[in-house]
mmCIF file of C-alpha atoms in Angstrom:
data_model
loop_
_atom_site.group_PDB
_atom_site.id
_atom_site.type_symbol
_atom_site.label_atom_id
_atom_site.label_comp_id
_atom_site.label_asym_id
_atom_site.label_seq_id
_atom_site.Cartn_x
_atom_site.Cartn_y
_atom_site.Cartn_z
ATOM 1 C CA UNK A 1 173.651 111.754 237.653
ATOM 2 C CA UNK A 2 175.986 108.427 239.732
ATOM 3 C CA UNK A 3 178.264 107.420 237.066
ATOM 4 C CA UNK A 4 180.577 103.626 237.435
ATOM 5 C CA UNK A 5 182.932 103.164 234.454
ATOM 6 C CA UNK A 6 183.914 99.525 234.937
ATOM 7 C CA UNK A 7 187.409 99.000 232.313
ATOM 8 C CA UNK A 8 191.196 99.676 232.029
ATOM 9 C CA UNK A 9 192.403 103.532 233.155
ATOM 10 C CA UNK A 10 195.794 104.309 233.751
ATOM 11 C CA UNK A 11 198.788 102.234 234.346
ATOM 12 C CA UNK A 12 197.092 101.075 231.547
ATOM 13 C CA UNK A 13 198.542 101.798 228.587
ATOM 14 C CA UNK A 14 196.724 101.421 224.815
ATOM 15 C CA UNK A 15 193.491 102.520 222.449
ATOM 16 C CA UNK A 16 191.413 100.649 225.137
ATOM 17 C CA UNK A 17 192.605 103.178 228.354
ATOM 18 C CA UNK A 18 193.000 106.116 225.966
ATOM 19 C CA UNK A 19 189.340 105.696 224.956
ATOM 20 C CA UNK A 20 187.921 105.281 228.865
ATOM 21 C CA UNK A 21 189.792 108.005 229.946
ATOM 22 C CA UNK A 22 188.392 110.413 227.361
ATOM 23 C CA UNK A 23 184.801 109.025 228.372
ATOM 24 C CA UNK A 24 185.357 108.978 232.107
ATOM 25 C CA UNK A 25 186.585 112.553 231.182
ATOM 26 C CA UNK A 26 184.020 114.314 229.379
ATOM 27 C CA UNK A 27 180.607 112.856 230.996
ATOM 28 C CA UNK A 28 182.478 114.389 234.585
ATOM 29 C CA UNK A 29 182.050 117.416 233.444
ATOM 30 C CA UNK A 30 178.092 117.527 234.118
ATOM 31 C CA UNK A 31 178.758 114.209 235.968
ATOM 32 C CA UNK A 32 179.773 112.084 239.586
ATOM 33 C CA UNK A 33 181.657 109.704 237.896
ATOM 34 C CA UNK A 34 184.154 107.337 238.829
ATOM 35 C CA UNK A 35 186.327 104.854 236.810
ATOM 36 C CA UNK A 36 186.857 101.003 238.703
ATOM 37 C CA UNK A 37 190.091 98.911 236.809
ATOM 38 C CA UNK A 38 192.908 96.304 236.575
ATOM 39 C CA UNK A 39 193.976 95.260 239.588
ATOM 40 C CA UNK A 40 195.150 92.708 236.611
ATOM 41 C CA UNK A 41 194.190 92.511 232.862
ATOM 42 C CA UNK A 42 195.989 89.756 232.022
ATOM 43 C CA UNK A 43 198.548 87.327 233.500
ATOM 44 C CA UNK A 44 201.940 88.273 232.635
ATOM 45 C CA UNK A 45 202.818 84.695 230.358
ATOM 46 C CA UNK A 46 198.619 85.380 227.930
ATOM 47 C CA UNK A 47 200.264 89.214 227.734
ATOM 48 C CA UNK A 48 201.924 88.788 223.493
ATOM 49 C CA UNK A 49 203.535 92.048 224.573
ATOM 50 C CA UNK A 50 206.596 93.999 226.368
ATOM 51 C CA UNK A 51 204.543 95.264 229.336
ATOM 52 C CA UNK A 52 200.911 96.553 230.299
ATOM 53 C CA UNK A 53 201.725 99.264 232.110
ATOM 54 C CA UNK A 54 202.625 102.964 231.076
ATOM 55 C CA UNK A 55 206.191 104.114 231.399
ATOM 56 C CA UNK A 56 207.038 107.088 234.292
ATOM 57 C CA UNK A 57 208.260 109.008 229.937
ATOM 58 C CA UNK A 58 204.505 108.550 228.755
ATOM 59 C CA UNK A 59 202.884 111.477 228.857
ATOM 60 C CA UNK A 60 199.584 109.299 229.171
ATOM 61 C CA UNK A 61 196.441 110.563 231.473
ATOM 62 C CA UNK A 62 196.341 109.838 234.856
ATOM 63 C CA UNK A 63 192.856 109.066 235.734
ATOM 64 C CA UNK A 64 191.936 107.991 239.896
ATOM 65 C CA UNK A 65 190.862 104.431 239.873
ATOM 66 C CA UNK A 66 189.920 101.975 241.851
ATOM 67 C CA UNK A 67 192.224 98.973 240.713
ATOM 68 C CA UNK A 68 189.841 96.154 242.313
ATOM 69 C CA UNK A 69 189.317 93.622 239.520
ATOM 70 C CA UNK A 70 191.407 89.872 239.205
ATOM 71 C CA UNK A 71 190.411 88.830 235.636
ATOM 72 C CA UNK A 72 191.831 85.461 237.297
ATOM 73 C CA UNK A 73 190.929 85.826 240.726
ATOM 74 C CA UNK A 74 187.004 84.841 241.125
ATOM 75 C CA UNK A 75 186.799 86.319 244.806
ATOM 76 C CA UNK A 76 188.156 89.923 243.610
ATOM 77 C CA UNK A 77 184.792 89.806 240.970
ATOM 78 C CA UNK A 78 182.051 89.514 244.172
ATOM 79 C CA UNK A 79 183.914 92.324 245.735
ATOM 80 C CA UNK A 80 183.873 94.454 242.928
ATOM 81 C CA UNK A 81 180.183 94.118 242.830
ATOM 82 C CA UNK A 82 180.015 94.856 246.067
ATOM 83 C CA UNK A 83 181.773 98.682 246.069
ATOM 84 C CA UNK A 84 180.794 99.582 242.987
ATOM 85 C CA UNK A 85 176.689 98.512 244.585
ATOM 86 C CA UNK A 86 177.878 99.623 248.321
ATOM 87 C CA UNK A 87 178.386 103.289 245.330
ATOM 88 C CA UNK A 88 175.572 103.239 244.285
ATOM 89 C CA UNK A 89 175.865 104.550 240.815
ATOM 90 C CA UNK A 90 172.516 104.616 238.419
ATOM 91 C CA UNK A 91 174.872 104.059 235.392
ATOM 92 C CA UNK A 92 177.047 101.219 234.964
ATOM 93 C CA UNK A 93 179.001 101.844 231.847
ATOM 94 C CA UNK A 94 180.760 98.100 231.375
ATOM 95 C CA UNK A 95 184.427 98.155 227.909
ATOM 96 C CA UNK A 96 183.843 94.920 226.465
ATOM 97 C CA UNK A 97 186.061 94.106 223.689
ATOM 98 C CA UNK A 98 187.734 90.161 223.898
ATOM 99 C CA UNK A 99 186.073 87.126 225.596
ATOM 100 C CA UNK A 100 188.572 86.869 228.004
ATOM 101 C CA UNK A 101 187.655 89.404 230.810
ATOM 102 C CA UNK A 102 183.552 87.820 230.028
ATOM 103 C CA UNK A 103 183.477 85.560 232.966
ATOM 104 C CA UNK A 104 184.885 89.006 235.292
ATOM 105 C CA UNK A 105 182.252 91.505 233.670
ATOM 106 C CA UNK A 106 179.766 89.483 233.276
ATOM 107 C CA UNK A 107 179.883 88.727 236.461
ATOM 108 C CA UNK A 108 180.151 92.279 237.979
ATOM 109 C CA UNK A 109 177.594 93.524 235.651
ATOM 110 C CA UNK A 110 174.387 91.045 236.649
ATOM 111 C CA UNK A 111 175.052 91.528 240.347
ATOM 112 C CA UNK A 112 174.298 95.091 239.577
ATOM 113 C CA UNK A 113 172.070 94.327 236.957
ATOM 114 C CA UNK A 114 169.902 92.704 239.879
ATOM 115 C CA UNK A 115 170.397 95.570 242.094
ATOM 116 C CA UNK A 116 168.228 98.058 239.766
ATOM 117 C CA UNK A 117 171.350 99.848 238.008
ATOM 118 C CA UNK A 118 171.159 100.195 234.968
ATOM 119 C CA UNK A 119 174.568 98.541 233.084
ATOM 120 C CA UNK A 120 174.840 99.569 229.565
ATOM 121 C CA UNK A 121 178.065 97.439 228.277
ATOM 122 C CA UNK A 122 180.162 99.075 225.023
ATOM 123 C CA UNK A 123 181.313 96.553 222.296
ATOM 124 C CA UNK A 124 184.294 97.359 220.619
ATOM 125 C CA UNK A 125 183.873 93.612 219.221
ATOM 126 C CA UNK A 126 181.649 91.247 219.726
ATOM 127 C CA UNK A 127 182.779 88.236 217.239
ATOM 128 C CA UNK A 128 186.842 88.830 218.030
ATOM 129 C CA UNK A 129 189.575 89.551 214.711
ATOM 130 C CA UNK A 130 191.307 85.849 216.000
ATOM 131 C CA UNK A 131 188.296 82.931 217.135
ATOM 132 C CA UNK A 132 188.541 80.030 219.477
ATOM 133 C CA UNK A 133 185.497 78.008 220.216
ATOM 134 C CA UNK A 134 184.333 79.795 223.284
ATOM 135 C CA UNK A 135 184.012 83.062 222.488
ATOM 136 C CA UNK A 136 180.182 82.604 221.273
ATOM 137 C CA UNK A 137 179.249 81.624 225.088
ATOM 138 C CA UNK A 138 181.540 82.922 226.539
ATOM 139 C CA UNK A 139 180.465 86.453 224.599
ATOM 140 C CA UNK A 140 176.371 85.885 226.023
ATOM 141 C CA UNK A 141 177.402 85.432 229.425
ATOM 142 C CA UNK A 142 178.905 88.758 229.567
ATOM 143 C CA UNK A 143 176.228 90.129 227.336
ATOM 144 C CA UNK A 144 173.046 88.603 229.148
ATOM 145 C CA UNK A 145 174.191 90.677 231.866
ATOM 146 C CA UNK A 146 173.764 93.571 230.181
ATOM 147 C CA UNK A 147 170.578 95.704 230.535
ATOM 148 C CA UNK A 148 171.750 98.386 226.114
ATOM 149 C CA UNK A 149 174.290 98.467 224.719
ATOM 150 C CA UNK A 150 176.898 100.990 222.193
ATOM 151 C CA UNK A 151 178.081 99.507 219.101
ATOM 152 C CA UNK A 152 180.703 101.377 217.389
ATOM 153 C CA UNK A 153 179.919 100.799 213.680
ATOM 154 C CA UNK A 154 177.161 98.330 212.086
ATOM 155 C CA UNK A 155 179.520 95.606 211.787
ATOM 156 C CA UNK A 156 179.772 95.319 214.923
ATOM 157 C CA UNK A 157 175.164 95.644 215.798
ATOM 158 C CA UNK A 158 175.361 92.950 213.261
ATOM 159 C CA UNK A 159 177.371 90.545 214.992
ATOM 160 C CA UNK A 160 175.255 91.406 217.978
ATOM 161 C CA UNK A 161 171.973 91.410 217.242
ATOM 162 C CA UNK A 162 174.009 87.157 215.861
ATOM 163 C CA UNK A 163 174.145 86.582 219.250
ATOM 164 C CA UNK A 164 171.589 88.573 221.006
ATOM 165 C CA UNK A 165 168.658 88.960 218.441
ATOM 166 C CA UNK A 166 166.003 90.846 221.312
ATOM 167 C CA UNK A 167 169.514 92.761 222.224
ATOM 168 C CA UNK A 168 168.549 97.094 222.563
ATOM 169 C CA UNK A 169 171.358 98.677 221.028
ATOM 170 C CA UNK A 170 172.764 102.096 219.665
ATOM 171 C CA UNK A 171 174.899 102.484 217.181
ATOM 172 C CA UNK A 172 177.140 105.663 217.160
ATOM 173 C CA UNK A 173 180.682 106.522 216.000
ATOM 174 C CA UNK A 174 184.246 106.589 217.344
ATOM 175 C CA UNK A 175 184.633 109.842 218.685
ATOM 176 C CA UNK A 176 188.312 111.587 217.813
ATOM 177 C CA UNK A 177 191.301 111.376 219.960
ATOM 178 C CA UNK A 178 192.582 114.638 220.434
ATOM 179 C CA UNK A 179 195.444 113.954 222.808
ATOM 180 C CA UNK A 180 197.958 113.453 220.613
ATOM 181 C CA UNK A 181 199.634 116.790 219.545
ATOM 182 C CA UNK A 182 199.855 118.706 217.270
ATOM 183 C CA UNK A 183 200.872 118.126 213.757
ATOM 184 C CA UNK A 184 204.991 118.944 213.017
ATOM 185 C CA UNK A 185 205.393 120.488 210.071
ATOM 186 C CA UNK A 186 206.539 117.065 207.574
ATOM 187 C CA UNK A 187 210.415 118.163 207.480
ATOM 188 C CA UNK A 188 210.570 118.380 211.237
ATOM 189 C CA UNK A 189 208.529 114.920 211.427
ATOM 190 C CA UNK A 190 211.217 113.367 208.915
ATOM 191 C CA UNK A 191 214.216 113.890 210.947
ATOM 192 C CA UNK A 192 212.871 112.890 214.797
ATOM 193 C CA UNK A 193 211.978 109.663 212.442
ATOM 194 C CA UNK A 194 215.398 109.943 211.196
ATOM 195 C CA UNK A 195 214.209 109.470 207.067
ATOM 196 C CA UNK A 196 214.656 110.968 204.265
ATOM 197 C CA UNK A 197 212.720 114.592 202.557
ATOM 198 C CA UNK A 198 210.715 114.568 199.378
ATOM 199 C CA UNK A 199 209.800 111.333 199.393
ATOM 200 C CA UNK A 200 205.535 109.892 199.191
ATOM 201 C CA UNK A 201 205.149 108.241 203.254
ATOM 202 C CA UNK A 202 202.729 106.181 203.462
ATOM 203 C CA UNK A 203 202.398 104.591 206.902
ATOM 204 C CA UNK A 204 201.245 101.413 209.298
ATOM 205 C CA UNK A 205 201.055 102.181 212.471
ATOM 206 C CA UNK A 206 200.040 100.234 215.335
ATOM 207 C CA UNK A 207 200.160 96.964 217.040
ATOM 208 C CA UNK A 208 201.120 94.805 214.416
ATOM 209 C CA UNK A 209 198.885 90.865 214.150
ATOM 210 C CA UNK A 210 197.936 88.664 211.618
ATOM 211 C CA UNK A 211 195.204 89.942 211.068
ATOM 212 C CA UNK A 212 196.060 93.930 210.726
ATOM 213 C CA UNK A 213 198.335 92.280 207.040
ATOM 214 C CA UNK A 214 201.183 94.761 207.440
ATOM 215 C CA UNK A 215 202.633 91.553 205.257
ATOM 216 C CA UNK A 216 200.634 91.940 202.691
ATOM 217 C CA UNK A 217 201.637 96.227 202.495
ATOM 218 C CA UNK A 218 205.639 94.830 202.563
ATOM 219 C CA UNK A 219 204.053 92.996 199.606
ATOM 220 C CA UNK A 220 201.739 95.731 197.817
ATOM 221 C CA UNK A 221 205.076 98.467 198.774
ATOM 222 C CA UNK A 222 207.650 96.360 197.084
ATOM 223 C CA UNK A 223 205.577 96.760 193.555
ATOM 224 C CA UNK A 224 206.305 100.855 193.830
ATOM 225 C CA UNK A 225 209.133 102.537 192.546
ATOM 226 C CA UNK A 226 211.621 104.033 193.958
ATOM 227 C CA UNK A 227 209.301 107.667 195.322
ATOM 228 C CA UNK A 228 207.244 106.188 198.769
ATOM 229 C CA UNK A 229 208.401 105.203 201.665
ATOM 230 C CA UNK A 230 207.314 102.279 204.936
ATOM 231 C CA UNK A 231 207.356 104.464 207.619
ATOM 232 C CA UNK A 232 205.908 100.413 210.301
ATOM 233 C CA UNK A 233 205.377 101.931 213.548
ATOM 234 C CA UNK A 234 204.182 99.717 216.146
ATOM 235 C CA UNK A 235 204.416 97.191 218.925
ATOM 236 C CA UNK A 236 204.315 93.441 217.455
ATOM 237 C CA UNK A 237 202.615 91.037 219.329
ATOM 238 C CA UNK A 238 204.373 87.967 218.287
ATOM 239 C CA UNK A 239 206.670 87.355 217.033
ATOM 240 C CA UNK A 240 208.423 89.349 214.069
ATOM 241 C CA UNK A 241 210.185 86.810 212.399
ATOM 242 C CA UNK A 242 207.950 86.566 208.946
ATOM 243 C CA UNK A 243 207.747 89.865 208.722
ATOM 244 C CA UNK A 244 211.392 90.598 209.076
ATOM 245 C CA UNK A 245 211.987 87.380 206.131
ATOM 246 C CA UNK A 246 209.386 90.029 204.006
ATOM 247 C CA UNK A 247 211.254 93.071 204.693
ATOM 248 C CA UNK A 248 214.936 91.490 204.093
ATOM 249 C CA UNK A 249 213.638 89.382 200.192
ATOM 250 C CA UNK A 250 211.621 92.931 199.149
ATOM 251 C CA UNK A 251 213.004 94.817 196.248
ATOM 252 C CA UNK A 252 211.842 98.264 198.473
ATOM 253 C CA UNK A 253 214.529 97.059 201.997
ATOM 254 C CA UNK A 254 216.483 100.036 201.901
ATOM 255 C CA UNK A 255 213.425 102.429 201.184
ATOM 256 C CA UNK A 256 210.584 101.107 205.251
ATOM 257 C CA UNK A 257 211.588 102.601 208.289
ATOM 258 C CA UNK A 258 211.056 100.242 211.345
ATOM 259 C CA UNK A 259 210.317 101.311 214.495
ATOM 260 C CA UNK A 260 209.102 97.978 216.161
ATOM 261 C CA UNK A 261 207.856 99.334 219.831
ATOM 262 C CA UNK A 262 205.037 100.269 221.387
ATOM 263 C CA UNK A 263 204.231 104.635 221.004
ATOM 264 C CA UNK A 264 204.172 105.822 223.534
ATOM 265 C CA UNK A 265 201.917 109.383 223.105
ATOM 266 C CA UNK A 266 204.411 112.289 222.874
ATOM 267 C CA UNK A 267 205.800 110.180 220.557
ATOM 268 C CA UNK A 268 202.540 110.030 218.023
ATOM 269 C CA UNK A 269 202.464 113.205 217.120
ATOM 270 C CA UNK A 270 205.999 112.748 214.402
ATOM 271 C CA UNK A 271 205.165 108.987 212.689
ATOM 272 C CA UNK A 272 201.624 110.678 211.500
ATOM 273 C CA UNK A 273 203.458 113.976 210.077
ATOM 274 C CA UNK A 274 205.729 112.901 208.536
ATOM 275 C CA UNK A 275 203.724 110.598 206.842
ATOM 276 C CA UNK A 276 201.163 111.262 203.299
ATOM 277 C CA UNK A 277 199.052 108.299 203.756
ATOM 278 C CA UNK A 278 198.051 106.083 205.835
ATOM 279 C CA UNK A 279 197.526 102.565 204.709
ATOM 280 C CA UNK A 280 195.031 99.722 206.654
ATOM 281 C CA UNK A 281 195.749 95.941 205.130
ATOM 282 C CA UNK A 282 193.587 93.949 207.356
ATOM 283 C CA UNK A 283 192.447 90.631 206.697
ATOM 284 C CA UNK A 284 189.404 91.974 209.385
ATOM 285 C CA UNK A 285 188.002 94.336 211.228
ATOM 286 C CA UNK A 286 185.393 96.082 213.204
ATOM 287 C CA UNK A 287 186.501 99.752 213.839
ATOM 288 C CA UNK A 288 189.816 101.126 213.620
ATOM 289 C CA UNK A 289 191.197 103.781 216.664
ATOM 290 C CA UNK A 290 193.817 104.155 214.334
ATOM 291 C CA UNK A 291 191.646 106.452 211.964
ATOM 292 C CA UNK A 292 190.534 109.085 214.671
ATOM 293 C CA UNK A 293 194.080 108.545 214.713
ATOM 294 C CA UNK A 294 194.462 109.460 211.399
ATOM 295 C CA UNK A 295 191.471 111.941 211.432
ATOM 296 C CA UNK A 296 193.012 113.920 213.942
ATOM 297 C CA UNK A 297 195.794 114.478 211.946
ATOM 298 C CA UNK A 298 194.252 115.751 209.062
ATOM 299 C CA UNK A 299 195.730 112.834 206.991
ATOM 300 C CA UNK A 300 193.547 110.172 204.088
ATOM 301 C CA UNK A 301 193.495 106.522 203.900
ATOM 302 C CA UNK A 302 193.570 103.500 202.625
ATOM 303 C CA UNK A 303 191.933 100.988 204.204
ATOM 304 C CA UNK A 304 190.572 97.190 203.243
ATOM 305 C CA UNK A 305 186.639 96.290 202.405
ATOM 306 C CA UNK A 306 186.234 94.944 206.027
ATOM 307 C CA UNK A 307 184.188 94.864 209.216
ATOM 308 C CA UNK A 308 182.442 98.200 210.025
ATOM 309 C CA UNK A 309 185.840 100.681 207.815
ATOM 310 C CA UNK A 310 184.158 101.107 205.168
ATOM 311 C CA UNK A 311 181.133 103.181 206.332
ATOM 312 C CA UNK A 312 183.805 104.686 207.818
ATOM 313 C CA UNK A 313 186.062 105.548 206.008
ATOM 314 C CA UNK A 314 184.747 105.018 201.908
ATOM 315 C CA UNK A 315 180.968 106.509 203.219
ATOM 316 C CA UNK A 316 182.639 109.669 204.443
ATOM 317 C CA UNK A 317 184.760 110.374 201.787
ATOM 318 C CA UNK A 318 188.250 110.225 204.317
ATOM 319 C CA UNK A 319 190.029 107.143 202.472
ATOM 320 C CA UNK A 320 190.403 105.613 199.507
ATOM 321 C CA UNK A 321 188.368 101.527 199.956
ATOM 322 C CA UNK A 322 189.579 98.410 198.443
ATOM 323 C CA UNK A 323 187.489 96.256 197.383
ATOM 324 C CA UNK A 324 189.918 92.140 199.090
ATOM 325 C CA UNK A 325 193.367 93.010 200.870
ATOM 326 C CA UNK A 326 195.432 91.816 198.322
ATOM 327 C CA UNK A 327 198.905 93.598 197.589
ATOM 328 C CA UNK A 328 198.034 94.205 194.319
ATOM 329 C CA UNK A 329 194.833 96.269 195.022
ATOM 330 C CA UNK A 330 196.570 97.869 198.206
ATOM 331 C CA UNK A 331 199.306 99.361 195.659
ATOM 332 C CA UNK A 332 196.884 100.673 192.966
ATOM 333 C CA UNK A 333 195.161 102.472 195.367
ATOM 334 C CA UNK A 334 198.357 104.089 196.728
ATOM 335 C CA UNK A 335 199.928 104.712 193.343
ATOM 336 C CA UNK A 336 195.862 106.641 192.103
ATOM 337 C CA UNK A 337 195.536 108.167 195.325
ATOM 338 C CA UNK A 338 199.511 110.632 194.591
ATOM 339 C CA UNK A 339 198.498 110.311 191.314
ATOM 340 C CA UNK A 340 195.292 113.147 191.577
ATOM 341 C CA UNK A 341 196.973 115.953 193.643
ATOM 342 C CA UNK A 342 192.971 115.530 193.763
ATOM 343 C CA UNK A 343 191.552 113.407 195.687
ATOM 344 C CA UNK A 344 193.821 114.537 198.825
ATOM 345 C CA UNK A 345 192.479 117.808 199.365
ATOM 346 C CA UNK A 346 188.722 116.228 199.089
ATOM 347 C CA UNK A 347 189.647 113.843 201.752
ATOM 348 C CA UNK A 348 191.786 115.802 203.394
ATOM 349 C CA UNK A 349 188.404 118.469 203.457
ATOM 350 C CA UNK A 350 186.009 114.592 204.296
ATOM 351 C CA UNK A 351 188.109 115.204 206.827
ATOM 352 C CA UNK A 352 187.607 118.421 208.866
ATOM 353 C CA UNK A 353 184.107 117.841 208.646
ATOM 354 C CA UNK A 354 184.067 115.054 210.405
ATOM 355 C CA UNK A 355 186.560 116.030 213.145
ATOM 356 C CA UNK A 356 183.440 118.473 214.072
ATOM 357 C CA UNK A 357 180.861 115.235 214.450
ATOM 358 C CA UNK A 358 183.421 112.631 216.031
ATOM 359 C CA UNK A 359 184.037 115.092 219.157
ATOM 360 C CA UNK A 360 183.374 113.480 222.867
ATOM 361 C CA UNK A 361 180.529 115.295 223.723
ATOM 362 C CA UNK A 362 178.164 114.515 220.954
ATOM 363 C CA UNK A 363 179.615 110.926 221.354
ATOM 364 C CA UNK A 364 178.232 111.410 225.291
ATOM 365 C CA UNK A 365 175.325 112.823 225.192
ATOM 366 C CA UNK A 366 173.940 110.847 222.703
ATOM 367 C CA UNK A 367 174.883 107.817 225.683
ATOM 368 C CA UNK A 368 173.558 109.070 227.772
ATOM 369 C CA UNK A 369 169.522 109.889 225.705
ATOM 370 C CA UNK A 370 169.865 105.919 225.399
ATOM 371 C CA UNK A 371 170.196 105.955 228.724
ATOM 372 C CA UNK A 372 166.919 107.466 229.402
ATOM 373 C CA UNK A 373 165.441 104.796 226.931
ATOM 374 C CA UNK A 374 166.205 101.721 228.683
#
């Protein structure tokens, strides 16, 4: 079977690219798979981070791809559709996570669908976390170019049906990342980060954006006693000024350790190995790739009841879910976790069971079984 995957791959960095590399590798074990990549993903002036690209000393997997699609050059849409068509795939898989990509990805999807190729969209988000008036019509344009869809949680499936009630879709959970290395001894990881031993370590990890609620966690942390320290690791998308001000005003500022940069693949394990718990204080979410990384390192989580996080964490017994993104509730959940040692034992046992369930092989097998029905 010939399978084309259109999305971002190396040299682009981040969770979407990492996910795509895992799909490419797993499908490639039994099928002929070809990766079609962006020549330009975002214009530089629209990208809020430091860089879109993997740096030389990172260990991200190098996937051989055809870099052809330019999101702001409509002529490249035509070339991309023609190039994929010439390869004659049976199935085209397209990742979709924000409406900016709808014109380019939607055009290619429509052309391949018209030629008889089956097109499946893997949907990270249908309704974005940071909304704009043009999101719905652009997303509808993309959706109408696909034959069927894969959603990673029930919340995204509901959003899909709100725009396309007759959608053919399958929901299957986000598989676990396993390319970030082995878990380190806690004290060794603490030494690598330059933080104190013998503390209860709380981790906030990933891109720092408004909807991810770092400000809520900083306020919650200020309510905890001196036996805790907070590790904040991730690249700010936009200004970090308001977070810096909150930290400076916090009574616990001496115990807040900042690593405000993109965390390379070969450095991820030190942060998760140093942590006792990972907190996701999100204002909104669908699913979270951070939970998959936490599972890899056997790390329980505290999360807010937004999007699909309750179903992927609370319902699976791998963490604590608080009803809203409120500093008092999060602080209470953190202290409750540490005052009941049986919580960690139970949650880590549940994580081990989840690791068996959430393999890339299972994900890809389900995807291909679904393909046979469309």
